[in-house]
Coordinates of C-alpha atoms in Angstrom, one line a residue:
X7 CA -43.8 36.2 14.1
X8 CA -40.6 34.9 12.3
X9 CA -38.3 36.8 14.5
X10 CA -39.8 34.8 17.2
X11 CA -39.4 31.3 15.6
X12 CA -36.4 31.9 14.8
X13 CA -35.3 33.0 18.2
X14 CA -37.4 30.0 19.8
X15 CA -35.5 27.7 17.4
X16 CA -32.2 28.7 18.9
X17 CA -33.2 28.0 22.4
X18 CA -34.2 24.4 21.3
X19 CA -30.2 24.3 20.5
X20 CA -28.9 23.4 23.9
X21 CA -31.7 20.4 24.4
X22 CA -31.1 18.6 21.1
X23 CA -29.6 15.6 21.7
X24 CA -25.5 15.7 21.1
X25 CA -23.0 12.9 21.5
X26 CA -20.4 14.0 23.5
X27 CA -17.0 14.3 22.3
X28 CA -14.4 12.8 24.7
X29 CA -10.4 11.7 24.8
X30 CA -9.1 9.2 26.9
X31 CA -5.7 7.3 27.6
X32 CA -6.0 4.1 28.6
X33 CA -2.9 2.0 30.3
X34 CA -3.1 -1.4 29.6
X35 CA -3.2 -4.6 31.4
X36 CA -0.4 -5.4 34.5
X37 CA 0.8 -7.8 34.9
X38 CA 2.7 -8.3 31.7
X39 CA 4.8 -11.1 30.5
X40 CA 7.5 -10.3 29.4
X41 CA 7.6 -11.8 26.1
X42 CA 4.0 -9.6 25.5
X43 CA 3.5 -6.2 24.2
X44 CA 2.3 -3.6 27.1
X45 CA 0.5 -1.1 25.3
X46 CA -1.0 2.8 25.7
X47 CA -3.8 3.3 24.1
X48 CA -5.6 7.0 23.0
X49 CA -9.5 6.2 22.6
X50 CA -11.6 9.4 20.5
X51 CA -15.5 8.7 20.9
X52 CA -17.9 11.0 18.5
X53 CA -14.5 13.0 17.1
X54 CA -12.7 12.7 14.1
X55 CA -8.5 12.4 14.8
X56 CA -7.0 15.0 12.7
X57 CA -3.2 14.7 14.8
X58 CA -1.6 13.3 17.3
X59 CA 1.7 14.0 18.9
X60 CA 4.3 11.3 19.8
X61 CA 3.7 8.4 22.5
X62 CA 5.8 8.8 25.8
X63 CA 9.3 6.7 25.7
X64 CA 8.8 4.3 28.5
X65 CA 12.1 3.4 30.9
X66 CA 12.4 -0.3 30.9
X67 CA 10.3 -0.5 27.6
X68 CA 11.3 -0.3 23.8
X69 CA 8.6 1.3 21.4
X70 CA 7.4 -1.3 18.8
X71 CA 4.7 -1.4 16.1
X72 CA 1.4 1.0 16.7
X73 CA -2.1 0.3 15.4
X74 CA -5.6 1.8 15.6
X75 CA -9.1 0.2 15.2
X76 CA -12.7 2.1 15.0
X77 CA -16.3 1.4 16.0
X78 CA -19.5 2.9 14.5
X79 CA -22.8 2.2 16.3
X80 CA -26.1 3.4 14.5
X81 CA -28.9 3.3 17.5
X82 CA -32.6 4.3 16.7
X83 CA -31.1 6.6 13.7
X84 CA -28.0 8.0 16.3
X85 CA -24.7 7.7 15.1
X86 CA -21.7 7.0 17.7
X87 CA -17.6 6.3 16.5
X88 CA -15.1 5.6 18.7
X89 CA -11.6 5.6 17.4
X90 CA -8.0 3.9 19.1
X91 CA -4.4 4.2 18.9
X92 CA -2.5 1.6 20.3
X93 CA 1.2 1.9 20.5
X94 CA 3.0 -1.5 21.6
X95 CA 6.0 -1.8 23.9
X96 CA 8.4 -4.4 24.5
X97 CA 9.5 -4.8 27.5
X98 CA 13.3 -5.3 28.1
X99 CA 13.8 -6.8 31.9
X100 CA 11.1 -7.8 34.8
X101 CA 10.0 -6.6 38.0
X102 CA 7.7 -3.3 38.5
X103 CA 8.1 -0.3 36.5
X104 CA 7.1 3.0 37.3
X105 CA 5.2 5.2 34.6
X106 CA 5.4 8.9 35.6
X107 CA 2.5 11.6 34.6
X108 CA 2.7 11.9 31.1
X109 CA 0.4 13.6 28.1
X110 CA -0.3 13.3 24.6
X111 CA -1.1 16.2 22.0
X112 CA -4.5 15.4 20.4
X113 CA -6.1 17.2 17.6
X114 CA -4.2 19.9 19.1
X115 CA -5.2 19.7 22.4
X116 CA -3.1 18.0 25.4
X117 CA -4.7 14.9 27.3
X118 CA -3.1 14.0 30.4
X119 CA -2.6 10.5 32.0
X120 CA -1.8 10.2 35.7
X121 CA 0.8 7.2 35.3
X122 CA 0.7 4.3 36.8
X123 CA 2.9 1.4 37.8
X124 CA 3.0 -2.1 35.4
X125 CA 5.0 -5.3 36.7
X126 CA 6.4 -7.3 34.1
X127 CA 6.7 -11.0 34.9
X128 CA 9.0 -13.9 33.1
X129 CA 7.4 -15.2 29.9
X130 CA 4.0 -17.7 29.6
X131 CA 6.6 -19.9 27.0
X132 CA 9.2 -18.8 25.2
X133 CA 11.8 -16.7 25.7
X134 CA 12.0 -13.1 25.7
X135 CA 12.8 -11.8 22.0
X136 CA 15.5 -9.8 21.7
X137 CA 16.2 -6.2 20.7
X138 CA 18.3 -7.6 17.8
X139 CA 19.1 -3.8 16.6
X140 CA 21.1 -1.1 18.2
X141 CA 19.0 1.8 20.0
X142 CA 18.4 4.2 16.5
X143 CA 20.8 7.2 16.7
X144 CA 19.5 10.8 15.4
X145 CA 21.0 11.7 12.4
X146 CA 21.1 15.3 11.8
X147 CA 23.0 18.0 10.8
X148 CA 26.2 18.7 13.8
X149 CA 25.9 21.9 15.3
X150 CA 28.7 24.1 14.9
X151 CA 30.2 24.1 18.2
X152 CA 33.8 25.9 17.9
X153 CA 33.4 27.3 14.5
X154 CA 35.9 26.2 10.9
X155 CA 39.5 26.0 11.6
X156 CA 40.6 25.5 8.4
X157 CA 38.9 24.3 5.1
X158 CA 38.1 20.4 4.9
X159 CA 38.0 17.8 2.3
X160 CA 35.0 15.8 2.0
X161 CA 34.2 12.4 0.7
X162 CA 30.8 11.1 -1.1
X163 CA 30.6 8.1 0.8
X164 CA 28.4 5.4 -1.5
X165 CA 25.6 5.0 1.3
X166 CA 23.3 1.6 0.5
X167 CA 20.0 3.1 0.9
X168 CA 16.6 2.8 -1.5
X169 CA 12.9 4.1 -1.4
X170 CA 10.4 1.4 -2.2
X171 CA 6.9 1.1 -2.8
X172 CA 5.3 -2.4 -2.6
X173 CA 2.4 -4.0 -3.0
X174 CA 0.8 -7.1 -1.4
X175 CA -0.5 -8.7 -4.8
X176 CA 0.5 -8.2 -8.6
X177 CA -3.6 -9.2 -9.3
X178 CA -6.6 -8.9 -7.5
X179 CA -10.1 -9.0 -7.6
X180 CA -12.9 -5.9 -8.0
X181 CA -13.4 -5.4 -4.4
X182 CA -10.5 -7.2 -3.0
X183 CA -8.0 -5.6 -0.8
X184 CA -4.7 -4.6 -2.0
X185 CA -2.1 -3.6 0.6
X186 CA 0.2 -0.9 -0.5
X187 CA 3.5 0.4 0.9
X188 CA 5.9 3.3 0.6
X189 CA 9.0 3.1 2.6
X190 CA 12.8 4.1 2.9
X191 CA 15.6 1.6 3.7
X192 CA 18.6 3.0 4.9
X193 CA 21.5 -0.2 6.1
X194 CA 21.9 0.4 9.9
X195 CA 25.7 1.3 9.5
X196 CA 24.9 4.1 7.3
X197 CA 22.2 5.6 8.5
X198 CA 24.4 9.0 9.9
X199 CA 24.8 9.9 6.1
X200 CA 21.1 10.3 5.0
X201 CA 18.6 12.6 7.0
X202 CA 14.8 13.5 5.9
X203 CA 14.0 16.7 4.5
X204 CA 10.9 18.9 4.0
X205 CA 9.1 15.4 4.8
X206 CA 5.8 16.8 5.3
X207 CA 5.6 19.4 2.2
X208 CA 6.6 16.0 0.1
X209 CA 4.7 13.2 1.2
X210 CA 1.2 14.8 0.5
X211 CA 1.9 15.0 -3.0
X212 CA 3.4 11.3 -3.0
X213 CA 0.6 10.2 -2.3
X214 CA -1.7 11.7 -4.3
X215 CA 0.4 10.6 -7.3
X216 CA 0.1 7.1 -6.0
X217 CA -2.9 6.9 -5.2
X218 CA -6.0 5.5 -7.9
X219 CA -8.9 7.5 -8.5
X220 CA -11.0 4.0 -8.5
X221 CA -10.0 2.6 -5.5
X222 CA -11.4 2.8 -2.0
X223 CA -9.2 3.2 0.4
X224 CA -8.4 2.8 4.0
X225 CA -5.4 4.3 5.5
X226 CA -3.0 3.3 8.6
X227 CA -1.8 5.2 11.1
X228 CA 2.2 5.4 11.1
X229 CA 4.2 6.2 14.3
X230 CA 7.0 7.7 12.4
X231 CA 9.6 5.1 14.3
X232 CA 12.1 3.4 12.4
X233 CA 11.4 -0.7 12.0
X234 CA 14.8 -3.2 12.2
X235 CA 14.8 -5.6 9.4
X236 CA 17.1 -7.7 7.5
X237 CA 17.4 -7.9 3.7
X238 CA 19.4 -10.5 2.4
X239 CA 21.1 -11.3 5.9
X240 CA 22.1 -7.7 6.1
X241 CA 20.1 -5.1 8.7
X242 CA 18.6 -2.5 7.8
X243 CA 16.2 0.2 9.3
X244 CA 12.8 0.7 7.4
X245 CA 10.8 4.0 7.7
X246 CA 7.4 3.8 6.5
X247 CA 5.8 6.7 5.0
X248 CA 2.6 5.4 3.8
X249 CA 0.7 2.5 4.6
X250 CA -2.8 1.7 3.0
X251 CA -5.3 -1.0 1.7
X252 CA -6.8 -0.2 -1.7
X253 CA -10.1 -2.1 -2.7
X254 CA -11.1 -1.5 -6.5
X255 CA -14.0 -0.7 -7.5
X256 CA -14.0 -1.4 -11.4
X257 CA -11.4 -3.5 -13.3
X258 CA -9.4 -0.4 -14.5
X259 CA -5.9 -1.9 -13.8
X260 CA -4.1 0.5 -11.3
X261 CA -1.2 2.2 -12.2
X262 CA 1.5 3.5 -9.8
X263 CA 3.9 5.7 -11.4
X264 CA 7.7 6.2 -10.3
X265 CA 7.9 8.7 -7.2
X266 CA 10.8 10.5 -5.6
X267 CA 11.9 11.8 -2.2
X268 CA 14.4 14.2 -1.4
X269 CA 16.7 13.7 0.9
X270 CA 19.9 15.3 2.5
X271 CA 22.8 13.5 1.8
X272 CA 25.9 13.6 3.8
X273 CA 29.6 13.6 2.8
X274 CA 31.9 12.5 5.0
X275 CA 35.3 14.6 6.2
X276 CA 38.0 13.1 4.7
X277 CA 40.3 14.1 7.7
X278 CA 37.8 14.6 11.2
X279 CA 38.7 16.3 13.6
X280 CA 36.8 17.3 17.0
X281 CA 36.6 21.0 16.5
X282 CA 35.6 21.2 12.6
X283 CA 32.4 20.3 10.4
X284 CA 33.0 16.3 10.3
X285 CA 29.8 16.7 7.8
X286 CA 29.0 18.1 4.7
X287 CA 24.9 18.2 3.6
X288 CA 23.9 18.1 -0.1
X289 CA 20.7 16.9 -1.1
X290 CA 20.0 13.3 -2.7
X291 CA 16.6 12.2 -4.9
X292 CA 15.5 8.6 -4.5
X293 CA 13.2 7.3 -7.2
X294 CA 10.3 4.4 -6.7
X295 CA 9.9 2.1 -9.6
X296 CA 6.8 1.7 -11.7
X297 CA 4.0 -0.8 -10.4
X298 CA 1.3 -2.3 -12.4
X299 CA -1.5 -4.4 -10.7
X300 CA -4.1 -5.7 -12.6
X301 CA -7.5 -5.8 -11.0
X302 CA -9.9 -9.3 -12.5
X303 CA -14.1 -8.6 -12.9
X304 CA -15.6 -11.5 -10.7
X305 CA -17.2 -14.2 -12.1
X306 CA -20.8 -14.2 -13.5
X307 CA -23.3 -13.9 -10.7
X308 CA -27.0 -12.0 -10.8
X309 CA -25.2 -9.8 -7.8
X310 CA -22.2 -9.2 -9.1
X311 CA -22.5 -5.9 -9.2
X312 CA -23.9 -5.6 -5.3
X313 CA -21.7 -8.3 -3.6
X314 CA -19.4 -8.0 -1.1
X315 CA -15.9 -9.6 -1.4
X316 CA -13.8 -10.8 1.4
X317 CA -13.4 -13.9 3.6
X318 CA -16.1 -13.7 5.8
X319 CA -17.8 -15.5 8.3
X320 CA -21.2 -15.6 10.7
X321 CA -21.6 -15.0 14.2
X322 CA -25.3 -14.8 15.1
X323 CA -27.2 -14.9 18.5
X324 CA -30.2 -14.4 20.4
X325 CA -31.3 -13.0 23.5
X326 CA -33.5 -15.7 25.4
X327 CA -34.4 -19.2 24.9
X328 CA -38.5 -19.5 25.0
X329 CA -40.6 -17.4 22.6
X330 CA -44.3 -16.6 22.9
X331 CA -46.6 -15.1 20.6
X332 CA -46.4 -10.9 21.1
X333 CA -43.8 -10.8 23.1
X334 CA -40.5 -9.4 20.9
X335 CA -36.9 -10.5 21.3
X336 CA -33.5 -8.9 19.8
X337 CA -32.0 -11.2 17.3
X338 CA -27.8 -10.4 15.9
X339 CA -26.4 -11.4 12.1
X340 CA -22.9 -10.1 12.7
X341 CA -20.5 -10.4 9.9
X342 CA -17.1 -11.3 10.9
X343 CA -13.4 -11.1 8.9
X344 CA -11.4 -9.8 6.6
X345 CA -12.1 -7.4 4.0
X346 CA -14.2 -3.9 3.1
X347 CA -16.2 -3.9 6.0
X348 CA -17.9 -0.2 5.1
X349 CA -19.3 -2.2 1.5
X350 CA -21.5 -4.1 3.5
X351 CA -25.2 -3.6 3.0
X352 CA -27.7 -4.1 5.5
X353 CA -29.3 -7.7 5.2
X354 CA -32.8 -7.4 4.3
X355 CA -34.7 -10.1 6.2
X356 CA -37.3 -12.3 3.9
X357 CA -40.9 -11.4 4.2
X358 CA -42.2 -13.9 6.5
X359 CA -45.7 -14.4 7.8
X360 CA -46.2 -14.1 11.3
X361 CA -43.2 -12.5 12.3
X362 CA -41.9 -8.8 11.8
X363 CA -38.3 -7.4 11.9
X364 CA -37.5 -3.6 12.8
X365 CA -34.8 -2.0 10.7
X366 CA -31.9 -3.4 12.7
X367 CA -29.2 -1.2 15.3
X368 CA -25.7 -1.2 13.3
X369 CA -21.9 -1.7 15.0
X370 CA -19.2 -1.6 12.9
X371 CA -15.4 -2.3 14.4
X372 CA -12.7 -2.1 12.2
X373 CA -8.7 -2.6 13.2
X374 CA -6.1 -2.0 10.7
X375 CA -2.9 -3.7 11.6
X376 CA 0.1 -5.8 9.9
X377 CA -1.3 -4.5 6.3
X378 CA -4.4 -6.1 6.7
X379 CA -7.8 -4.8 7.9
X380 CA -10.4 -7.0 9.5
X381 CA -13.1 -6.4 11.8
X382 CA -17.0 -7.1 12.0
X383 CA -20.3 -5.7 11.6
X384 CA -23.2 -6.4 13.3
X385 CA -26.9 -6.1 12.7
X386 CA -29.0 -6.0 15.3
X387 CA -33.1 -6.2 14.8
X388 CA -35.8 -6.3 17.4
X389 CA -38.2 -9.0 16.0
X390 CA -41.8 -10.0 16.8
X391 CA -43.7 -13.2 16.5
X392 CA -47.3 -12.5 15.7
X393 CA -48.6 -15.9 15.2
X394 CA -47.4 -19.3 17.0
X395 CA -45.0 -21.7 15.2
X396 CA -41.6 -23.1 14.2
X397 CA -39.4 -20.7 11.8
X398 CA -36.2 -21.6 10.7
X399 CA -34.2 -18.5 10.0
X400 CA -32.1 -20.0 7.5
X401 CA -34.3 -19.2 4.9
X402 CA -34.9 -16.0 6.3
X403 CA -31.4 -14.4 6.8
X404 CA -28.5 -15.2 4.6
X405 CA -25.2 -13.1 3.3
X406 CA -23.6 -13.7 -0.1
X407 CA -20.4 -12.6 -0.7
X408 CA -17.3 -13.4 -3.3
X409 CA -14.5 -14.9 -1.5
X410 CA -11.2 -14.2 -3.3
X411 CA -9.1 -16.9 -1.6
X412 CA -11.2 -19.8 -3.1
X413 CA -11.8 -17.5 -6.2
X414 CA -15.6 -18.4 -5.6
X415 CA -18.9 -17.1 -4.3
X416 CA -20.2 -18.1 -1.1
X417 CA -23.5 -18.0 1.1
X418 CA -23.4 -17.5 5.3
X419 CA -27.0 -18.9 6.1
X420 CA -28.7 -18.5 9.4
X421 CA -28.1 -22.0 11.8
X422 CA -30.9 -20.6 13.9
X423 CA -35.0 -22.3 14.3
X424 CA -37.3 -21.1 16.7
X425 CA -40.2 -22.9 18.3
X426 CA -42.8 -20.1 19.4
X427 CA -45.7 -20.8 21.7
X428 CA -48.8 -18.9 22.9
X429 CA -52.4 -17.6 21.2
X430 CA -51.9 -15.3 18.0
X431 CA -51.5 -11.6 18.9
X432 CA -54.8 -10.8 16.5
X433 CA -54.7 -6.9 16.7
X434 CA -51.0 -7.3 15.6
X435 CA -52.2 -10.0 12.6
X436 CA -54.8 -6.8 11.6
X437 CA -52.5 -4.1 12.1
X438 CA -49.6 -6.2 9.7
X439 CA -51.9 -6.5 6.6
X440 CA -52.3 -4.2 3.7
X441 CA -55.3 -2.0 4.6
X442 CA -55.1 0.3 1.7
X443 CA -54.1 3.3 0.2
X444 CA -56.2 5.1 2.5
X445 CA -54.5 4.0 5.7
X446 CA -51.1 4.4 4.6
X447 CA -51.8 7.8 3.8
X448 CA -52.9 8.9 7.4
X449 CA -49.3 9.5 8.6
X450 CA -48.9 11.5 5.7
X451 CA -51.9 13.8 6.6
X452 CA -52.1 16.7 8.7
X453 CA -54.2 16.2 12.2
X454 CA -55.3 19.7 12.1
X455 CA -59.1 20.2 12.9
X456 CA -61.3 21.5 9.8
X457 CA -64.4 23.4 10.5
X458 CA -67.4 22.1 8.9
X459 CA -69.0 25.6 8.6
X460 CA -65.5 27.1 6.5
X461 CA -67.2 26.3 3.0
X462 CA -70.3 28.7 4.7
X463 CA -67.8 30.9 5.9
X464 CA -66.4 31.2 2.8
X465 CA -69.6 31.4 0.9
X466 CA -70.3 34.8 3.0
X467 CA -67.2 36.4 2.6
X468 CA -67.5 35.9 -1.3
X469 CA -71.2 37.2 -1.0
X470 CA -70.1 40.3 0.7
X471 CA -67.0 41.2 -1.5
X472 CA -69.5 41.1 -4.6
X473 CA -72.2 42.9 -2.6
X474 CA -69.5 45.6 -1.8
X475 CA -68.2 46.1 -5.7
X476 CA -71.7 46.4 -7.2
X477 CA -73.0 48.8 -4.6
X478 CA -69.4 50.7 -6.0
X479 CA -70.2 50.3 -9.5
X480 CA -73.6 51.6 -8.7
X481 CA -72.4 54.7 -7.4
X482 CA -69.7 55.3 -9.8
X483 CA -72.3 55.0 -12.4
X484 CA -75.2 57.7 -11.3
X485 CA -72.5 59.9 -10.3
X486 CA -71.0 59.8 -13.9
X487 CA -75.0 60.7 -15.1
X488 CA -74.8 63.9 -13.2

């Protein structure tokens, strides 16, 4: 019997309900102005992204900033995410633009895109920006083509290069979002005399030691393409190795400690010549300096301890305009802006008479882009008015949160009042009041019939067990007598 519900457990496997996994490429829109980003975007719905190879290079385009966002939907208990990577491109002249087959290594795996063809138009307003910076030039070390000629002198040329770790504020609130940084600057003119090494065996360990054991983070996706900046009036290039927003979660101040990279550093032949090694690789450490933020306990509030802290702000709506009595009607309280999204709790709606709220169907978007992370969340509940009348769901819905840019709490209300018509749904008014202990304990019972003879049943069986051992005694005794 358990080999068989066992085996009939394993055939329910293929019926249960699954959310399929699935990647996509998606082109995006054309026409493009010119002086607008065209973008490729990698979509992941019910899948985690563990890696992703590079983004095609784009004739006619330059690569630019990439960014990904993320949407959670909780239906009837079922959780769906769907996950995007958008990589930008700048387009650098106009006219149409062929984009040949291309595919994209994800989590291993290669997802192919058929193309397509984008026409670039001149700009809505201003002018085109420029490229500003030189095409980046690989750095690495020269092959030896014809083999050493003859010994050569090299020279440690002083390159003007730094690693940096920044962070957005020097104080913050518990619960506000700190964007941190870690990134090397290398001036454009030297960048042939300082290559990465062992990157990937490094960084993890970087970021470990950076990283607060009270914080909760969210991290960025980096394309792994140098950025053109200027410093002072002079250009430089800017690789960024790690990118997060911190959000504390106690006022333990968070300490970042001094971390270095190793890199290969180059020296330079102090005669070059076509046919010998021009360069000469030694290895270089670069050293972060120490960073203390201090994190601030909110101001005295009977939720302190529970509320959200961000700037936030209400988008709410409803799905028809009449109501009658009975008939139900989905309502949305979406919270909107910028801030730890996944600390949001789900607003409990006030107990009010005559009208009943299911627990609500949650979406959750989140984009992380330009060190900042924004998005919204939205509650959406399936309500029922039981009993005719006006309610004003400002005194049924509201959100408190701490907002750390006016250094002050806050309260999103409800703007919404409904007028509801039509006779009282009575079999719902009986069904929504307290019956007792002994209802709610019916879905708690089993439903399995009970014989009214088993006490009788039992009774004989107990009658005939006793019957059986004294008819044994009985005999063990006169057989002992003789």
């Amino acid at each position: 019997m358990k080999n068989f519900c066992v085996l009939f457990c394993f055939l329910l496997i293929p019926f249960l309900p699954v959310a399929a996994q699935e990647v996509i490429i998606k082109l995006g829109k054309s026409p493009v102005p010119i002086d607008e980003y065209f973008t490729i975007s990698v979509t992941l719905k019910n899948q985690q992204l563990k890696n992703i190879g590079k983004f095609p290079d784009l004739e006619g385009f330059e690569k630019s900033n990439r960014f990904s966002s993320t949407t959670t939907n909780i239906v009837n208990g079922q959780i769906s995410t769907e996950q995007t990577i958008t990589q930008n491109y700048a387009a650098l002249k106009e006219g149409e633009i062929e984009i040949e087959p291309f595919s994209i290594e994800v989590n291993g795996k290669a997802v192919e895109s058929k193309g397509g063809t984008v026409k670039v138009v001149p700009s809505t307003g201003q002018a085109p920006p420029g490229t500003g910076v030189p095409p980046v030039q690989g750095f690495g070390l020269l092959d030896e083509l014809f083999g050493k000629q003859k010994p050569q002198e090299y020279i440690d040329k002083q390159e003007d290069a730094f690693l940096a770790f920044s962070t957005s504020k020097n104080e913050v609130f518990v619960g506000e979002g700190l964007s941190v940084h870690l990134a090397f600057y290398i001036a454009s003119a030297d960048q042939n005399l300082v290559d990465f090494h062992n990157f990937n065996r490094q960084i993890t360990p970087i970021i470990k030691k950076l990283k607060p054991s009270s914080v909760w983070e969210e991290s960025f996706e980096l394309t792994g393409e140098p950025e053109a900046v200027s410093i002072d009036g002079k250009a430089y290039l800017r690789f960024k190795l790690y990118e997060s927003v911190y959000y504390p979660i106690n006022t333990d101040p968070l300490l970042f400690p001094s971390v270095g990279l190793e890199m290969i550093k180059y020296k330079i032949a102090k005669d070059p010549s076509f046919l010998g090694d021009n360069r000469m690789a030694t290895s270089k450490m670069y050293y972060t300096s120490p960073k203390i933020v201090h994190v601030k306990a909110l101001p005295p509030h009977p939720l302190r301890e529970a509320v959200p802290v961000g700037n936030y702000r209400l988008h709410e709506g409803i799905d028809r305009d009449k109501f009658l009595a009975g008939k139900s009607f989905n309502y949305l309280f979406q919270i909107e802006g910028e801030g730890n999204l996944a600390a949001i709790a789900t607003p409990e709606p006030t107990a009010t008479p005559g009208l009943e709220f299911t627990a609500p169907d949650i979406r959750q978007d989140i984009n992380r882009q330009n060190g900042r992370v924004s998005g919204r969340k939205g509650f959406r509940y399936f309500a029922t008015p039981k009993t005719p009348g006006t309610y004003d769901f400002s005194n049924i819905f509201s959100f408190i949160f701490f907002n750390p840019d006016a250094g002050k709490y806050d309260t999103l209300r409800s703007e919404l009042k409904i007028v509801v018509t039509g006779e009282a749904d009575n079999d719902a008014t009986i069904q929504s009041k307290d019956m007792g202990e002994f209802y709610q304990r019916i879905g708690n019972e089993s439903n399995t019939l009970q014989s009214i003879h088993q006490f009788s049943e039992v009774k004989l069986y107990t009658n005939l067990v006793v019957l059986f051992l004294l008819l044994v005694s009985l005999y063990l005794f006169y057989k002992h007598r003789l």
